Amino acid sequence: MIDEAEKAGLLNIGGQLQFSMPEGTCECYWVEVDALADEPKDLTWTERVALAASAARHKMADISRRYDFIEEGRKAFAAPFQAYEAAGGDVRDRVCFIWYLQADQP
């Protein structure tokens, strides 16, 4: 997603870990990427796109090392996870990382 957005000229903003469960979305907001957190001012759009993509790749790699995504969800949303697994579901099929992008403003 990060690479495709950069190629399309879209700004990677970042996102959060989520689980799309039958009861609704379980969001682990503390497992996040903020690709614009350290962005310097006065960059061109092209520079912003490239810098945000690089930051997003690095930050995504960092949180992938620091967190076990499934365990974070399991700790925060024990009841929905237990119910889903008891019904034969695999929570690995419900994990996603919601990602935000921005197009250049005219």
Coordinates of C-alpha atoms in Angstrom, one line a residue:
M1 CA 0.0 0.0 0.0
I2 CA 2.8 2.5 0.9
D3 CA 4.7 1.9 -2.3
E4 CA 1.6 2.0 -4.5
A5 CA 0.4 5.3 -2.8
E6 CA 3.8 6.8 -3.4
K7 CA 3.8 5.8 -7.1
A8 CA 0.4 7.3 -7.5
G9 CA 1.5 10.6 -5.9
L10 CA -0.6 10.1 -2.8
L11 CA 0.6 11.2 0.6
N12 CA 0.9 8.4 3.2
I13 CA -0.6 9.8 6.4
G14 CA -0.5 6.6 8.5
G15 CA -3.0 4.3 10.2
Q16 CA -3.9 1.9 13.0
L17 CA -4.2 -1.8 13.7
Q18 CA -7.8 -3.0 13.5
F19 CA -9.8 -6.2 13.6
S20 CA -13.0 -6.4 11.6
M21 CA -15.0 -8.6 13.9
P22 CA -18.7 -9.7 13.4
E23 CA -19.7 -7.5 16.3
G24 CA -17.9 -4.5 14.8
T25 CA -14.4 -3.0 14.5
C26 CA -11.9 -3.5 17.3
E27 CA -9.3 -0.8 16.9
C28 CA -5.9 -0.9 18.6
Y29 CA -5.3 2.8 18.3
W30 CA -2.0 2.6 20.2
V31 CA -0.5 0.4 17.4
E32 CA -0.2 3.1 14.9
V33 CA 1.9 4.8 12.3
D34 CA 2.0 8.6 11.9
A35 CA 4.0 9.2 8.8
L36 CA 3.7 13.0 9.1
A37 CA 4.8 13.4 12.7
D38 CA 8.3 14.7 11.9
E39 CA 7.6 16.3 8.6
P40 CA 9.5 19.5 8.0
K41 CA 7.6 22.6 6.8
D42 CA 7.9 24.1 3.3
L43 CA 8.3 20.9 1.3
T44 CA 6.9 20.5 -2.2
W45 CA 4.1 17.9 -2.7
T46 CA 6.6 15.5 -4.4
E47 CA 9.0 15.8 -1.5
R48 CA 6.2 15.3 1.0
V49 CA 5.0 12.2 -0.8
A50 CA 8.5 10.7 -0.8
L51 CA 9.4 11.6 2.8
A52 CA 6.1 10.3 4.1
A53 CA 6.4 7.0 2.2
S54 CA 9.9 6.5 3.6
A55 CA 8.7 7.4 7.2
A56 CA 5.7 5.1 6.8
R57 CA 7.9 2.1 5.7
H58 CA 10.3 2.6 8.6
K59 CA 7.6 3.1 11.2
M60 CA 5.6 0.1 10.0
A61 CA 8.7 -2.1 10.2
D62 CA 9.3 -0.7 13.7
I63 CA 5.8 -1.5 15.1
S64 CA 5.9 -4.9 13.4
R65 CA 9.0 -5.7 15.5
R66 CA 7.6 -4.2 18.7
Y67 CA 4.1 -5.7 18.6
D68 CA 2.5 -9.0 18.1
F69 CA -0.6 -7.7 16.3
I70 CA -2.8 -10.7 17.2
E71 CA -1.7 -10.6 20.9
E72 CA -2.4 -6.9 21.1
G73 CA -5.9 -7.5 19.8
R74 CA -6.4 -10.5 22.1
K75 CA -5.4 -8.5 25.2
A76 CA -7.6 -5.6 24.3
F77 CA -10.7 -7.4 23.0
A78 CA -10.7 -10.7 24.8
A79 CA -14.5 -11.3 24.7
P80 CA -15.0 -10.8 21.0
F81 CA -11.8 -12.8 20.2
Q82 CA -12.9 -15.7 22.4
A83 CA -16.4 -15.7 21.0
Y84 CA -15.1 -15.6 17.4
E85 CA -12.6 -18.4 18.0
A86 CA -15.1 -20.5 19.9
A87 CA -17.3 -20.4 16.8
G88 CA -14.4 -21.7 14.8
G89 CA -13.1 -18.4 13.4
D90 CA -9.4 -17.5 13.0
V91 CA -8.7 -13.9 14.2
R92 CA -5.8 -13.8 11.7
D93 CA -8.5 -13.6 9.0
R94 CA -9.9 -10.4 10.7
V95 CA -6.7 -8.4 11.2
C96 CA -6.1 -5.3 9.0
F97 CA -4.2 -2.1 9.2
I98 CA -6.4 0.8 8.2
W99 CA -4.4 3.2 6.2
Y100 CA -5.0 6.9 5.4
L101 CA -3.9 8.7 2.2
Q102 CA -4.3 12.2 0.9
A103 CA -4.3 13.4 -2.7
D104 CA -2.7 16.7 -3.6
Q105 CA -5.0 19.7 -3.1
P106 CA -5.6 21.8 -6.2

